[in-house]
XYZ file of C-alpha atoms in Angstrom:
644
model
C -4.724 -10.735 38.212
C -6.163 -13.509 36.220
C -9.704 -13.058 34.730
C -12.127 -16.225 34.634
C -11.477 -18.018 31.435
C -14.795 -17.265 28.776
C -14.025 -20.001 25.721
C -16.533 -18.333 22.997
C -14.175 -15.082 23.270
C -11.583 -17.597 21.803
C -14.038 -18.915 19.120
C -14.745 -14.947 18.548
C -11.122 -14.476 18.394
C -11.197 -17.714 15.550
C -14.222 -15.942 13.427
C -11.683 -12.667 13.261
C -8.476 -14.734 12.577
C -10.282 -16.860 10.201
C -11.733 -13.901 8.518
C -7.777 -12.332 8.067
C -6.774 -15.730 6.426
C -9.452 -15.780 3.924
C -9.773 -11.901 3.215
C -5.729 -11.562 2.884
C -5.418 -15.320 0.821
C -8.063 -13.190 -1.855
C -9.551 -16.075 -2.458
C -12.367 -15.813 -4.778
C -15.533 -17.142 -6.629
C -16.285 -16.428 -10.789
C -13.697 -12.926 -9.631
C -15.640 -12.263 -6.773
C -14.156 -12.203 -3.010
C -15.436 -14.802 -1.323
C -15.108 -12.478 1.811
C -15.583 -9.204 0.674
C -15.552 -7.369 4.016
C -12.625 -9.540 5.897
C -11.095 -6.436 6.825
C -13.307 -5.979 9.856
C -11.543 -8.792 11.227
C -9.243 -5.658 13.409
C -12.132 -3.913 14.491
C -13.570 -7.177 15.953
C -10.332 -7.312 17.738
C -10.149 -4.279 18.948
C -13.246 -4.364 20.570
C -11.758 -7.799 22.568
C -8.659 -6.115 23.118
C -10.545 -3.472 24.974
C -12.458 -5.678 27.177
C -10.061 -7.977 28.081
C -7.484 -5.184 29.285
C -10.447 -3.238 30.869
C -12.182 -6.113 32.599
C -8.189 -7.091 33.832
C -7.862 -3.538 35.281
C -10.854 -3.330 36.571
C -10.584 -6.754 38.291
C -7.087 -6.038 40.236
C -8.399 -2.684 41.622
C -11.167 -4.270 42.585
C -9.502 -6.783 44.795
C -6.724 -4.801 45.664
C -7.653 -1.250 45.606
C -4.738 -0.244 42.752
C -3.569 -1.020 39.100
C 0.240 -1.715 38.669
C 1.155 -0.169 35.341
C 4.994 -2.081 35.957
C 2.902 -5.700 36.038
C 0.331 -4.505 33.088
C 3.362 -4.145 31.048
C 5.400 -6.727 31.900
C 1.934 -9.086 30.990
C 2.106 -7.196 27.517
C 5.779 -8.345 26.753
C 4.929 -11.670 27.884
C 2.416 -11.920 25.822
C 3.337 -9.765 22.437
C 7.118 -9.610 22.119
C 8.360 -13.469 22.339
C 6.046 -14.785 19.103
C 6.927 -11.628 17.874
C 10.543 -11.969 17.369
C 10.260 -15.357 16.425
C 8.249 -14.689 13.520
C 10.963 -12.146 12.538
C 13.994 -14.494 13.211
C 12.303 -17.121 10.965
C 11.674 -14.730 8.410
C 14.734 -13.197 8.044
C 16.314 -16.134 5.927
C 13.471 -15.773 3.621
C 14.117 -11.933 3.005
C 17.613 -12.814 2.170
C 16.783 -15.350 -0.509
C 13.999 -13.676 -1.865
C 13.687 -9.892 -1.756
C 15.598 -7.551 -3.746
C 17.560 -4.664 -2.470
C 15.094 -2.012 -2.409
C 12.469 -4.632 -1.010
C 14.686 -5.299 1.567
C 15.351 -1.815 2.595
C 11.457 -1.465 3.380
C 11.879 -4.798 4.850
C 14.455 -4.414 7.485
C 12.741 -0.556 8.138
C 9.253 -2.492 8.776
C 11.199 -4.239 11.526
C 12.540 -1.837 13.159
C 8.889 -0.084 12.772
C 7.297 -3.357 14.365
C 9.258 -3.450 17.471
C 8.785 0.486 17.981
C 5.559 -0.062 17.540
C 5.048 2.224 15.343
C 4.365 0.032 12.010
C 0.700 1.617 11.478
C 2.178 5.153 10.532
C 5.045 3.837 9.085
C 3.007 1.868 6.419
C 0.815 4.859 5.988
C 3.647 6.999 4.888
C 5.222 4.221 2.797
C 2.105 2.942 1.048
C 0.915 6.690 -0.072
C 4.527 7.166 -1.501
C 4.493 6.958 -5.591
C 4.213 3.313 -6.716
C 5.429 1.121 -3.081
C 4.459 -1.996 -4.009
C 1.489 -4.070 -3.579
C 0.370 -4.425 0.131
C 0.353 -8.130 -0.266
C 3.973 -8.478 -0.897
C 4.423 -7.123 2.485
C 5.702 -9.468 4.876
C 5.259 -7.295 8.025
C 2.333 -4.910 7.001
C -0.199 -6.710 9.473
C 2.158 -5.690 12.369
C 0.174 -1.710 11.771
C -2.855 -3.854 14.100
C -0.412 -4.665 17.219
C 0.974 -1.090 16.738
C -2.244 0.385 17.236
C -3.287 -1.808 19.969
C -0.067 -0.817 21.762
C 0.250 3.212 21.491
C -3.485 2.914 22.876
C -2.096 0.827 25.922
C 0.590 3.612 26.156
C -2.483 5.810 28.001
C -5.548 4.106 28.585
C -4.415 2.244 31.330
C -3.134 5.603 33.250
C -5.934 7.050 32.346
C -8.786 4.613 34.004
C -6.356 3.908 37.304
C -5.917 8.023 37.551
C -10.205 8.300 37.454
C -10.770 5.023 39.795
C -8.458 7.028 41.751
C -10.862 9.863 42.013
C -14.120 8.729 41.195
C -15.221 5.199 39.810
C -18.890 6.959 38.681
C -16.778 9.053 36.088
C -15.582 6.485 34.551
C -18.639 5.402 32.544
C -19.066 8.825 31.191
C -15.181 9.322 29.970
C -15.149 5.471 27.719
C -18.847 6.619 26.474
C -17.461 10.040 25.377
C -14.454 7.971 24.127
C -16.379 5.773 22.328
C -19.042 8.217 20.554
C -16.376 11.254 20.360
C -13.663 8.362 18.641
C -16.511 7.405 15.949
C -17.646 10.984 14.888
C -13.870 11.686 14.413
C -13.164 8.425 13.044
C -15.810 8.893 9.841
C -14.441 12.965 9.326
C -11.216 11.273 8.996
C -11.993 8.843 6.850
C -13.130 11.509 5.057
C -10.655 13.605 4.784
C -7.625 11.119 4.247
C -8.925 7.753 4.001
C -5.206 5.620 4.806
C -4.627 7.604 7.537
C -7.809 7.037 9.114
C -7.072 2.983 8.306
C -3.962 2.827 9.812
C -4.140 5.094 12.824
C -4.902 5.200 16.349
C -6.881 7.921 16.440
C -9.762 6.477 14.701
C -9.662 3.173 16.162
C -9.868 4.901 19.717
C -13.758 4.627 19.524
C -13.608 0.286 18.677
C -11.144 -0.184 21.978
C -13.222 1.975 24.036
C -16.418 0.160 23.042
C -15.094 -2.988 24.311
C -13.648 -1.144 27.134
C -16.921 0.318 27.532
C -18.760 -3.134 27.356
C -16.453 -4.260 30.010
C -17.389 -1.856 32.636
C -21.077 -2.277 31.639
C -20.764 -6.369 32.979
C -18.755 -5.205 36.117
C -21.432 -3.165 36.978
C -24.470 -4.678 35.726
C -23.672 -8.259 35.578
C -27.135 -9.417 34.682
C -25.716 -12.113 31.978
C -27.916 -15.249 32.653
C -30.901 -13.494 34.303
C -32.738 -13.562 30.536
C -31.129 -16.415 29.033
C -33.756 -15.942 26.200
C -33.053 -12.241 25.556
C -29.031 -13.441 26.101
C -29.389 -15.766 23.072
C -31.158 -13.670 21.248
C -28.604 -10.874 21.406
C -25.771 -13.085 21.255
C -27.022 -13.963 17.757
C -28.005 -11.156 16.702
C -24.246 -9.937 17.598
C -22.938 -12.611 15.119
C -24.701 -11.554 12.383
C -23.869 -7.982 12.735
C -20.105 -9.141 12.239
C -20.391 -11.852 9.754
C -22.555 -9.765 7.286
C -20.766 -6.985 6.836
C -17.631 -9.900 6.276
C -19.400 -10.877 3.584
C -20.585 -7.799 2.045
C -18.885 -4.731 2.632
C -16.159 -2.563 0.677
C -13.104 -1.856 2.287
C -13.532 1.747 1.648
C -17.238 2.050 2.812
C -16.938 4.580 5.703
C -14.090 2.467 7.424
C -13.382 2.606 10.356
C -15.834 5.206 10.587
C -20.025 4.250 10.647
C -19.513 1.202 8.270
C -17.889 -0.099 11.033
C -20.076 0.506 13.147
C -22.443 -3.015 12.799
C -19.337 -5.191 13.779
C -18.018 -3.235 16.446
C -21.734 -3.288 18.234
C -22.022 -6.686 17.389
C -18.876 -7.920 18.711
C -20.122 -6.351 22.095
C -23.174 -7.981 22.620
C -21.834 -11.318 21.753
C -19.062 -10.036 24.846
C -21.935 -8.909 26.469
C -24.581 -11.382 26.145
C -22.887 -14.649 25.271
C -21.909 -17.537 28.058
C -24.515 -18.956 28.864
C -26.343 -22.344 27.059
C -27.215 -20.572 23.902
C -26.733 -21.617 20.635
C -23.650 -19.248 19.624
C -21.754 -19.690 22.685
C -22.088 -23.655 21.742
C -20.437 -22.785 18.562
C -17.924 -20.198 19.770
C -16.858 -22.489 23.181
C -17.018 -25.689 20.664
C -13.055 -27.995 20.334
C -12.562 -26.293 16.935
C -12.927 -22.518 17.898
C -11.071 -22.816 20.746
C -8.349 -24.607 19.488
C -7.667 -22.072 16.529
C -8.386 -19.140 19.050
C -5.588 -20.192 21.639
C -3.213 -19.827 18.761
C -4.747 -16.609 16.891
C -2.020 -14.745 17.615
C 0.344 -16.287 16.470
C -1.570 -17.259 13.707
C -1.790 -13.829 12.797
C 2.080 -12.925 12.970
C 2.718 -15.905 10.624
C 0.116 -15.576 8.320
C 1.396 -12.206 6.860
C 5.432 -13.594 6.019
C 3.999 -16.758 4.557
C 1.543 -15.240 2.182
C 4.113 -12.061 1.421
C 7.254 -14.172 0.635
C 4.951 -16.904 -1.520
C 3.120 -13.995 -3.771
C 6.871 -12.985 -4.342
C 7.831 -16.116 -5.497
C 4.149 -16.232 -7.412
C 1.872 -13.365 -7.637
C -1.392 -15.154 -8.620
C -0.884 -18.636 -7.261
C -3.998 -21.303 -7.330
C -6.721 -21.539 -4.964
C -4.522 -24.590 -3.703
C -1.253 -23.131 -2.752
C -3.414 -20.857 -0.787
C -4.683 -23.253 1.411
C -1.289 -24.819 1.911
C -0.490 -21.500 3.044
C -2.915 -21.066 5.539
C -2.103 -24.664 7.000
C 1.461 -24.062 7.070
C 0.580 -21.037 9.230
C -1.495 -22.911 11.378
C 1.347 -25.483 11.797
C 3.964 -22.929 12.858
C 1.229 -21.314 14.583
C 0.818 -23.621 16.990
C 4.406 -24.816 17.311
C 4.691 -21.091 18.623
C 1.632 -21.385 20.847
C 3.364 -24.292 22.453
C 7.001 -23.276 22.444
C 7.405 -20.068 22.765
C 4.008 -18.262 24.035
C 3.027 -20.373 26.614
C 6.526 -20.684 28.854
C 7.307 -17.429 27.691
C 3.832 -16.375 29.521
C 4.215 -18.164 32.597
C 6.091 -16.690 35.323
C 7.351 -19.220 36.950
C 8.529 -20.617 33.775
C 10.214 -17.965 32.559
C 11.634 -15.178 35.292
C 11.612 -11.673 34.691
C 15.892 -11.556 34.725
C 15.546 -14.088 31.608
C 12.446 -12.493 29.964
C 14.712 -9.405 29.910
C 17.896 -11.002 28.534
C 16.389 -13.114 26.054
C 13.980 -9.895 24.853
C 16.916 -7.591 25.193
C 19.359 -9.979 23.500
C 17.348 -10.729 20.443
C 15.743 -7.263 19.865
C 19.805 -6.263 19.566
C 20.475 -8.947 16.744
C 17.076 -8.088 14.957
C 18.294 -4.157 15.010
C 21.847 -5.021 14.346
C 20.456 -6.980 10.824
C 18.655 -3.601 10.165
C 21.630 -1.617 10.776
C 23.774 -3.577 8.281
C 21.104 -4.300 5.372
C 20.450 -0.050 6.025
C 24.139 0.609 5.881
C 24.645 -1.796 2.517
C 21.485 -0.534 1.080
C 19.971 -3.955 0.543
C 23.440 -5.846 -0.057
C 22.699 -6.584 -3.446
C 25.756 -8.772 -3.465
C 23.784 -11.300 -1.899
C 22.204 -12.639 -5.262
C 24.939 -13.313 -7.679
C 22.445 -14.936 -10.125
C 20.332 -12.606 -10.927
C 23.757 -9.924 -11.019
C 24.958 -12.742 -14.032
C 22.237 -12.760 -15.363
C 21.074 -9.066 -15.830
C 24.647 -7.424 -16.537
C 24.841 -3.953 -17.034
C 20.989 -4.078 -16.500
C 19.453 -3.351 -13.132
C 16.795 -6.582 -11.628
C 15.193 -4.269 -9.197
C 12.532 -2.427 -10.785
C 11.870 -0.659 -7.930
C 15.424 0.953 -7.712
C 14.936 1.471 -11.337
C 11.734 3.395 -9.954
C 13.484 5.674 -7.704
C 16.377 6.296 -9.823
C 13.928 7.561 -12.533
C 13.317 10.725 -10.244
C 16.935 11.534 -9.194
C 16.835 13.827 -12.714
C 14.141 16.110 -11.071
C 15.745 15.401 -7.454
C 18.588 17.110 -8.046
C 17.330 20.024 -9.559
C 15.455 20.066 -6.589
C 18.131 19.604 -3.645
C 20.534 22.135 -5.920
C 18.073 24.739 -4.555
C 17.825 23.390 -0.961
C 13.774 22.159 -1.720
C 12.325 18.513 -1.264
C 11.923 16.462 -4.815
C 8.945 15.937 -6.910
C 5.926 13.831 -6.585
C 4.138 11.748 -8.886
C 0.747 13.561 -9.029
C 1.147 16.622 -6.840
C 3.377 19.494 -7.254
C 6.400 19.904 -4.675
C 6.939 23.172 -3.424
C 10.179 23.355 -5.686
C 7.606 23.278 -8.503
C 5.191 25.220 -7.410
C 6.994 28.414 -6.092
C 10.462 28.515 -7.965
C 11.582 29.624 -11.418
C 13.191 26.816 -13.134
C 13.857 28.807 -16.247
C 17.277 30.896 -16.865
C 17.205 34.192 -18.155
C 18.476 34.564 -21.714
C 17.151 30.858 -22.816
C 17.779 31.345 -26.270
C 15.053 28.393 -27.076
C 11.721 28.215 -25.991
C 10.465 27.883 -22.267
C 8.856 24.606 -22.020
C 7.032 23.449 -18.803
C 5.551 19.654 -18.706
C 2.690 19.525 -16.818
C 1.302 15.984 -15.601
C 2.064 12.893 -13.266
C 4.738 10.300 -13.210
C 4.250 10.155 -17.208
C 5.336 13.619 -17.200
C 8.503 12.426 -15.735
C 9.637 10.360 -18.197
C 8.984 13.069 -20.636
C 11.319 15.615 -19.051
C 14.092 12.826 -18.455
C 13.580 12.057 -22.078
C 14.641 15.926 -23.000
C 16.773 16.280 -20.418
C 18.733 13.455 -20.902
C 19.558 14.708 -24.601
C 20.717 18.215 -24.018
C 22.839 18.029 -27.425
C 19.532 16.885 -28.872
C 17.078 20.092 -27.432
C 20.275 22.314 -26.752
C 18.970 26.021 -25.858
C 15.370 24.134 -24.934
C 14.358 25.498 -21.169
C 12.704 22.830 -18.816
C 10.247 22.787 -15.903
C 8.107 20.363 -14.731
C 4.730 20.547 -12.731
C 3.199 17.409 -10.733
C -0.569 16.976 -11.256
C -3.192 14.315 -11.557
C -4.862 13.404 -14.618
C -7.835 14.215 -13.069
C -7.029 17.517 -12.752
C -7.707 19.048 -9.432
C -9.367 22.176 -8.729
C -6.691 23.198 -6.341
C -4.053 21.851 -7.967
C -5.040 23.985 -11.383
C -5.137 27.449 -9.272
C -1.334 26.569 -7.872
C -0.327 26.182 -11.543
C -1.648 29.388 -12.398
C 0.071 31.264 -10.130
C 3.070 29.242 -10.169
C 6.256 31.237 -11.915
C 7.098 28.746 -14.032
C 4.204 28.480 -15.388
C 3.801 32.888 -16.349
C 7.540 32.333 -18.217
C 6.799 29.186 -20.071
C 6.104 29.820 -23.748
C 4.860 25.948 -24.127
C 2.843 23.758 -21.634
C 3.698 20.158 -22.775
C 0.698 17.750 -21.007
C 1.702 14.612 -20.119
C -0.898 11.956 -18.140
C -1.532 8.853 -17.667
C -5.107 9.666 -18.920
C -8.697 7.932 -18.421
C -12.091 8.296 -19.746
C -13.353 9.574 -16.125
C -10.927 12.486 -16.377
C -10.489 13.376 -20.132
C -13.711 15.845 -19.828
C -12.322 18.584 -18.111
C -8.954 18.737 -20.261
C -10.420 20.996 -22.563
C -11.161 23.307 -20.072
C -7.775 23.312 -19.084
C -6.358 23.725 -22.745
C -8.729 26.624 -22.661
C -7.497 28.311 -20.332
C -3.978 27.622 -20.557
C -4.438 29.342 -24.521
C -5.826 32.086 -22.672
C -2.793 32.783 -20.774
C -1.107 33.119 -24.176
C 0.616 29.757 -24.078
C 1.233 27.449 -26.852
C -0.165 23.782 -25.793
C 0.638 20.789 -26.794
C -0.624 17.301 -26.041
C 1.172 14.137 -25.480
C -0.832 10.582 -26.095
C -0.899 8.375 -22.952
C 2.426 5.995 -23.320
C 2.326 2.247 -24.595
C 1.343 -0.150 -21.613
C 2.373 -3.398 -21.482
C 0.352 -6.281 -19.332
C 3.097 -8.258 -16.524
C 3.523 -12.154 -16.846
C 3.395 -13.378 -13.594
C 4.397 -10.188 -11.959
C 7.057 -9.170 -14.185
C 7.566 -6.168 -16.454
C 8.269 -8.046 -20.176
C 12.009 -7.749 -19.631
C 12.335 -9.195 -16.800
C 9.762 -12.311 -18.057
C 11.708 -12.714 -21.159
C 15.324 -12.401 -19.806
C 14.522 -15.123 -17.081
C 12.836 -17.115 -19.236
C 15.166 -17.409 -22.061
C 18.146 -17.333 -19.991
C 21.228 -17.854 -22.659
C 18.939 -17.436 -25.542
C 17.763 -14.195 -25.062
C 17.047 -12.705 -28.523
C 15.678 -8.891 -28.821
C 13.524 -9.603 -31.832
C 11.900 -11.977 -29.889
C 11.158 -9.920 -26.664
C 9.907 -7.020 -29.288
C 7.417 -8.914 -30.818
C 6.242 -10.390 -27.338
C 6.536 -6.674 -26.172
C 4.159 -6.097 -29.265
C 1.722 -8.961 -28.006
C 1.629 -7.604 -24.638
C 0.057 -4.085 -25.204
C -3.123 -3.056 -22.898
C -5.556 -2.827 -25.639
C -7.936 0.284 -23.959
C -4.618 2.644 -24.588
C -6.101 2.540 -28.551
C -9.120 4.185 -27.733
C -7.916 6.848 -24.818
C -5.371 8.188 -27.566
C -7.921 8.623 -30.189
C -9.232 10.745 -27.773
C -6.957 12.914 -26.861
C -6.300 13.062 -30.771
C -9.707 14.435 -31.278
C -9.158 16.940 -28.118
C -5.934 18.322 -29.847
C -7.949 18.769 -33.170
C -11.040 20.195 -31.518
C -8.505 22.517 -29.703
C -6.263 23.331 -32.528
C -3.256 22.368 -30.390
C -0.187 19.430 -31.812
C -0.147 16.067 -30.612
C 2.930 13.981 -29.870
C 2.523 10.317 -30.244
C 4.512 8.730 -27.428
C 3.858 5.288 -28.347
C 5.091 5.741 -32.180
C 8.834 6.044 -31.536
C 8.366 2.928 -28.761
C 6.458 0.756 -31.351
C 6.394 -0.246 -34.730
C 3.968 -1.767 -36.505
C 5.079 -3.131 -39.656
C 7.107 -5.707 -37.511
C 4.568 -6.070 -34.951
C 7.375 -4.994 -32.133
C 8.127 -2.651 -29.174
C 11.230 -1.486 -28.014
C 11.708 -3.479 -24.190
C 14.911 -2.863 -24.975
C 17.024 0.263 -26.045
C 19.036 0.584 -29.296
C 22.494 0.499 -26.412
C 20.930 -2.825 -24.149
C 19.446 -1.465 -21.225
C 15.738 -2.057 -20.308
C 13.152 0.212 -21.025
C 10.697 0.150 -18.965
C 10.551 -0.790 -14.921
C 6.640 -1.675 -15.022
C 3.819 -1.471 -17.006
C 5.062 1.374 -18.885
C 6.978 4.129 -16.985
C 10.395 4.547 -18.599
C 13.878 3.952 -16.784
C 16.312 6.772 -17.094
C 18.054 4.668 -20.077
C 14.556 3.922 -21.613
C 13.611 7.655 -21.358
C 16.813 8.708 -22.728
C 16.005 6.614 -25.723
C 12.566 8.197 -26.086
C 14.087 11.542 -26.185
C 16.020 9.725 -29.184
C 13.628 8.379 -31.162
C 11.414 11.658 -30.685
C 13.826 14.103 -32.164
C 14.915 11.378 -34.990
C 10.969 11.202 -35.827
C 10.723 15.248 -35.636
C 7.516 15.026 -33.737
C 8.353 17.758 -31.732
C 6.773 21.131 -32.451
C 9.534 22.639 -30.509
């Protein structure tokens, strides 16, 4: 059943679509955002998703007495899955050429994740995993929105036909409970785990039910028009409550719990109140809005690739480039619109036996791709220039990243347990003795994050260097959680170690309570020693110094040169954080090992990017590949700075 067409809910749709471009473009002003809270732009579509699927089902059961879920679903492939899988055809070819294997690999997974619909957990678990890379480089991260929006059309549509089927009066009741019950657990959530509140359905339950909610409101009180004045005064009033949160408001302000709440409330009333001759509905229902909110979806399926695959090819691009981004997406935004939503929308266009073919057919070759990047693990074969031009050396930084852990990893699947994590510790660490009895050296466990890491590869890596040395390891933040302190003391590693090495990536927020620690830990009768934080290095445009230099000098690639621009590179704050956590170790009485001394040396101004055999040191801004960290370990016992 068709609904009568309302323009301004297409120029709403614009101010949220608009809102996306700008917020993920990051454009800003003297290195402010110029739209600070354009992450609302989801809940305002939420809210219209809600009404417009409500006031559709409660249209057909009210002229025909019933709801087919068959036809509601068919109208959501129409609508979501043709655009869809042209966006991913089209961006296929730019994966290939551009993304490296491991990039690929989340890639071709975030398709399969899109067309399960099942991309906002998916990016949850990815993007809280150790070091995944920037959200921006993404291509397919906005596809977490439509996933949402989907797995709530999974039920609520059973859900209001089964209480029209009873009882019409209960449904008012049921989307208010929704709608208040979804908020209070929407702000515990966010809470409690902040991403997963972001990225799932069960705290966006309340925004779709609001709309839903406003939608049975105007079936059953449709007194739009009666107070034109009190209409336009609410309808504006409903704009502002979206655009100044846009403008103002931090993405991790209570969202999607009660920060939200202004634009969700104010995207009702304009549903609500606007239509009529006021002043916003002459803005929303003007040429412009319309014409950019006919083609907001598909706007936002293209926007996402475009920006991704362009901040791989430059991470910080000009204010310009940006904007040819965002017309670019408008272009093949409303090529799409044209060509591919509209006939693929229209029944008697396009007839359910071809729908299904074509749908069927091309959601086999997008899977099929998956199968065989998945079952060549990225096919690094398919860059040959960047295999010249690297040699023995790996270009994918982050396989370089996941290869650093396979040292711990094993350890940890040789005893049947799950591996380590950066900041945490696994259960492996946490409830198993590492050490073997009769160790004829000292029992050493390294306590810290993903710095910690590189310290045990570095030993490990050497056993003829620290032969008869036992190793543990023991995930933990540098800021040094309650919780996570009580596990380590009544971990078993930690009652047989004779030395607790620390290892952090440290801060000045978190460097108060390490005394504490040291405290307690020489309480326990352990010997502690302190490591300084390790030499960071700032990225040119994107790229870990290696990787700069090598592509820059191409033929010409001279390691005296990339040490002293290694040298140049150094984050300057490092300086003062080690000074610190020199004057902890003498305030304690406990040693010191300087991690940046055997990296850097300062007579000739240079750092080691590469090792003394030719392979890369570090994968980032500082974290040590399993080659870098075995030249640590190295340099480390050739300096003797080991108390051990």
């Amino acid at each position: 059943m068709s609904l009568r067409y309302r323009p301004e809910i297409d120029g709403l749709r614009t101010v949220a679509v608009l809102s996306v471009l700008i917020y993920h473009a990051e454009f800003s002003l003297s290195g402010h955002p110029v739209l600070k809270g354009g992450f609302l732009w989801v809940d305002v579509f939420f809210v219209i998703s809600g009404f417009l699927i409500t006031s559709l089902i409660l249209t057909e059961w009210d002229r025909t007495g019933r709801f087919s879920i068959l036809n509601f679903y068919e109208r959501r492939a129409r609508r979501i899955l043709p655009a869809l899988l042209t966006v991913m055809f089209a961006s296929i070819p730019a994966a290939w050429a551009i993304l490296y294997p491991r990039q690929m690999i989340d890639f071709v997974w975030s398709l399969a994740a899109s067309l399960g619909f099942i991309s906002n957990y998916f990016w949850y678990d990815l993007l809280a995993s150790y070091a995944a890379a920037a959200d921006a480089l993404h291509p397919f991260l906005h596809t977490w929105s439509l996933a949402v929006e989907e797995q709530f059309y999974i039920f609520f549509p059973l859900l209001v036909a089964a209480v029209l089927a009873r009882s019409g009066r209960l449904l008012l009741p049921i989307l208010a409970a929704l709608a208040a019950g979804g908020l209070v657990l929407a702000e515990i959530l966010t809470r409690l785990d902040w991403s997963l509140s972001f990225y799932g359905l069960q705290s966006r339950v309340w925004e779709l039910a609001t709309g839903a909610l406003t939608a049975f409101v105007m079936r059953h009180a449709p007194d739009r028009g009666s107070r034109p004045q009190r209409d336009a005064w609410l309808a504006g009033a409903g704009l502002a409550l979206i655009l100044l949160p846009m403008a103002a408001l931090p993405v991790n302000w209570h969202h999607p719990g009660i920060g939200t709440l202004p634009a969700v409330l104010g995207t009702a009333l304009v549903l609500r109140h606007a239509g009529g001759g006021d002043p916003v509905t002459r803005l929303l229902a003007s040429p412009p809005f319309v014409a950019i909110g006919l083609i907001s979806y598909s706007l936002y399926l293209w926007h996402q690739p475009i920006f991704a695959f362009a901040r791989h090819l430059e991470l910080d691009p000009p204010a310009w480039q940006k904007l040819c981004w965002i017309g670019l997406a408008m272009a093949l935004a409303r090529a799409s619109y044209l060509w591919v939503e509209t006939p693929f929308r229209d029944r008697r266009r396009t007839r359910l036996r071809p729908l299904v073919a074509s749908l069927s057919g091309s959601t086999f070759l997008v899977l099929a791709f998956v199968g065989a990047l998945l079952a060549t693990d990225g096919l690094k074969a398919r860059l040959p220039g960047l295999i010249a031009l690297y040699g023995k050396n790996e270009f994918d930084n982050e396989a370089l990243r996941d290869r650093s852990w396979t040292v711990l990893d094993a350890l940890a699947a040789a005893s049947g347990e799950a591996g380590s994590e950066a900041s945490s510790p696994s259960p492996f660490e946490a409830r198993r003795l590492w050490f073997a009895q009769g160790t004829p050296g000292p029992r050493v466990l390294i306590l810290g994050d993903s710095h910690a890491k590189d310290l045990f590869n570095a030993l490990a890596l050497n056993p003829d260097l620290f032969a008869g040395i036992g190793l543990a390891r023991f995930g933990m933040h540098a800021r040094l959680p309650q919780g996570q302190i009580e596990t380590l003391f009544a971990a078993p590693n930690l009652a047989a170690a004779d030395i607790v090495l620390l290892s952090f990536r440290y801060s000045d927020r978190h460097l108060d309570r390490l005394s504490q620690l040291i405290e307690r830990l020489k309480a326990a009768d352990k010997t502690v020693v302190l490591a300084t934080s390790s030499a960071e290095y700032e990225l040119i445009d994107g790229m870990p110094v290696f990787d700069w230099y090598l592509r820059s000098s191409r033929a010409a690639f001279d390691p005296e040169a990339l040490g002293r621009l290694a040298w140049s590179r150094r984050a300057s704050h490092i300086a003062a954080i080690n000074d610190r956590i020199a004057a902890i170790g003498r305030a304690e009485g406990v040693a010191v090992i300087d991690k940046i001394a055997p990296i850097c040396d300062a007579a000739p101004q240079s750092c080691a990017a590469i090792t003394d055999d030719g392979y890369k040191t570090f994968f980032d801004y500082g974290h040590f590949t399993l080659e870098g960290a075995a030249y640590l370990g190295r340099r480390l016992h050739a300096l003797g700075d080991l108390p051990f």
